[in-house]
Amino acid sequence: KQRRLIQPVFHKQRLDRFVQKISESTDEMLTAWETKQNETLDVYSEMNRVTLDIVGKTLFSTNVKSEFDKVNGALTKIMTAIRNRSRFMRFPLWVPLPSHLRIQHNREVLDETIREIIEHRRNSTGTFDDLLTMLMEVEDADTRERMTDKQLRDEVLTIFIAGHETTANAMAFTLYLLAKNPEAKAQLQKELKENFNANDVNFEKLQRLEYTTMVIKEAMRLYPPAWMMPREAAKDDVIDGYQVNKGDKVLMSPYAMHRSPRYWKNPEEFIPERFTTENMKNMPRYAYFPFGGGQRLCVGNNFAMMEMQIILAKIVQRFDFNLPEDFELELLPLITLRPKEGVPMRLVKR
């Protein structure tokens, strides 16, 4: 029911109205980068800031840059606590363990942030063309019901978190892989020079950026932000000799599947051409699923791809970037997959 309510928000014809806001946020970041030429920046942190800004503008029509440290800190602490909780004997969350209290405190920080934004909107007399307005006004096609306050808060919080953190991870890994593969970066620069006008962007024109899209998809093959996904077995089954009963929780790993030599030739190598239209026709179903699949396919997958296309295209057109010679990427597998120590880059304006 919730998915049916929220799906229209992400229809492709509605995404085009968010292109300008995404472009503006990216341009503001790149203008700031021009004052830091030849410096080493952590592009992972930069991607987190710009994607949070984009979510604020497209979802709330408001500037949430000042909330970055608070939101990012609370989110990281929650993810770390949940990961640690899964390693040991689990007690109910109401047991006042220090880790449980941290989860509750930081969840309250996020809840309060969202609650204030929703209340401010309800008290506003202006008109807004954003995701929050759509969520507040959308009705179930059959019952004409709108979301309850709790449903609205939960949906907004989910989009607020997933809409910036996972995209930031994917973008940081994409820039890292391009810096490690200069031939692919040169090919991307060539496509953008021929097909991308930074001052005239819309949803339809982004679909022409074939190599740009292949680069993003290949980066998410190697480093899927949602590296592990839980699902519930719908019926009894036997998988590779293991009995799975209806209702059992099953964990699937895009990270493991995307690197399986059974489905991928030279799986550890960065080869964007794997995702040509022809190659994708021959790809087994669920050999690649960075956004999940089936009934629980990520509802914002088209928004995320559009956002990453715009950010990547604008960065690559305006800047060259290189990794420090001694940098070694370390991974931090929380609920999402992150670069453990960030991704330092030296930026040079093209």
PDB file of N, CA and C in Angstrom, residues 230-237 242-251:
ATOM      1  N   PRO A 230      18.209  -7.844   3.032  1.00  0.00           N
ATOM      2  CA  PRO A 230      17.401  -8.899   3.652  1.00  0.00           C
ATOM      3  C   PRO A 230      16.079  -9.091   2.927  1.00  0.00           C
ATOM      4  N   ARG A 231      15.653 -10.319   2.812  1.00  0.00           N
ATOM      5  CA  ARG A 231      14.340 -10.636   2.271  1.00  0.00           C
ATOM      6  C   ARG A 231      13.722 -11.756   3.100  1.00  0.00           C
ATOM      7  N   GLU A 232      12.417 -11.913   2.994  1.00  0.00           N
ATOM      8  CA  GLU A 232      11.701 -12.967   3.714  1.00  0.00           C
ATOM      9  C   GLU A 232      11.241 -14.018   2.719  1.00  0.00           C
ATOM     10  N   ALA A 233      11.537 -15.282   3.027  1.00  0.00           N
ATOM     11  CA  ALA A 233      11.158 -16.376   2.128  1.00  0.00           C
ATOM     12  C   ALA A 233       9.630 -16.467   2.048  1.00  0.00           C
ATOM     13  N   ALA A 234       9.100 -16.458   0.827  1.00  0.00           N
ATOM     14  CA  ALA A 234       7.652 -16.505   0.626  1.00  0.00           C
ATOM     15  C   ALA A 234       7.121 -17.929   0.707  1.00  0.00           C
ATOM     16  N   LYS A 235       8.015 -18.919   0.574  1.00  0.00           N
ATOM     17  CA  LYS A 235       7.594 -20.326   0.638  1.00  0.00           C
ATOM     18  C   LYS A 235       8.793 -21.184   1.020  1.00  0.00           C
ATOM     19  N   ASP A 236       8.525 -22.438   1.386  1.00  0.00           N
ATOM     20  CA  ASP A 236       9.612 -23.370   1.688  1.00  0.00           C
ATOM     21  C   ASP A 236      10.430 -23.616   0.431  1.00  0.00           C
ATOM     22  N   ASP A 237      11.739 -23.794   0.613  1.00  0.00           N
ATOM     23  CA  ASP A 237      12.609 -24.027  -0.540  1.00  0.00           C
ATOM     24  C   ASP A 237      13.887 -24.711  -0.058  1.00  0.00           C
ATOM     25  N   TYR A 242      20.573 -26.314   1.309  1.00  0.00           N
ATOM     26  CA  TYR A 242      20.136 -25.729   2.583  1.00  0.00           C
ATOM     27  C   TYR A 242      18.614 -25.566   2.601  1.00  0.00           C
ATOM     28  N   GLN A 243      18.000 -26.037   3.674  1.00  0.00           N
ATOM     29  CA  GLN A 243      16.559 -25.886   3.831  1.00  0.00           C
ATOM     30  C   GLN A 243      16.222 -24.448   4.219  1.00  0.00           C
ATOM     31  N   VAL A 244      15.344 -23.831   3.457  1.00  0.00           N
ATOM     32  CA  VAL A 244      14.843 -22.485   3.769  1.00  0.00           C
ATOM     33  C   VAL A 244      13.347 -22.596   3.972  1.00  0.00           C
ATOM     34  N   ASN A 245      12.885 -22.222   5.158  1.00  0.00           N
ATOM     35  CA  ASN A 245      11.467 -22.323   5.469  1.00  0.00           C
ATOM     36  C   ASN A 245      10.754 -21.002   5.210  1.00  0.00           C
ATOM     37  N   LYS A 246       9.477 -21.097   4.887  1.00  0.00           N
ATOM     38  CA  LYS A 246       8.665 -19.903   4.686  1.00  0.00           C
ATOM     39  C   LYS A 246       8.773 -18.998   5.915  1.00  0.00           C
ATOM     40  N   GLY A 247       9.031 -17.711   5.694  1.00  0.00           N
ATOM     41  CA  GLY A 247       9.182 -16.761   6.795  1.00  0.00           C
ATOM     42  C   GLY A 247      10.614 -16.556   7.247  1.00  0.00           C
ATOM     43  N   ASP A 248      11.535 -17.436   6.814  1.00  0.00           N
ATOM     44  CA  ASP A 248      12.945 -17.246   7.175  1.00  0.00           C
ATOM     45  C   ASP A 248      13.494 -15.971   6.546  1.00  0.00           C
ATOM     46  N   LYS A 249      14.396 -15.327   7.252  1.00  0.00           N
ATOM     47  CA  LYS A 249      15.085 -14.156   6.693  1.00  0.00           C
ATOM     48  C   LYS A 249      16.293 -14.645   5.893  1.00  0.00           C
ATOM     49  N   VAL A 250      16.397 -14.161   4.676  1.00  0.00           N
ATOM     50  CA  VAL A 250      17.492 -14.541   3.787  1.00  0.00           C
ATOM     51  C   VAL A 250      18.259 -13.282   3.398  1.00  0.00           C
ATOM     52  N   LEU A 251      19.576 -13.331   3.506  1.00  0.00           N
ATOM     53  CA  LEU A 251      20.412 -12.196   3.107  1.00  0.00           C
ATOM     54  C   LEU A 251      21.007 -12.455   1.736  1.00  0.00           C
TER      55      LEU A 251
END
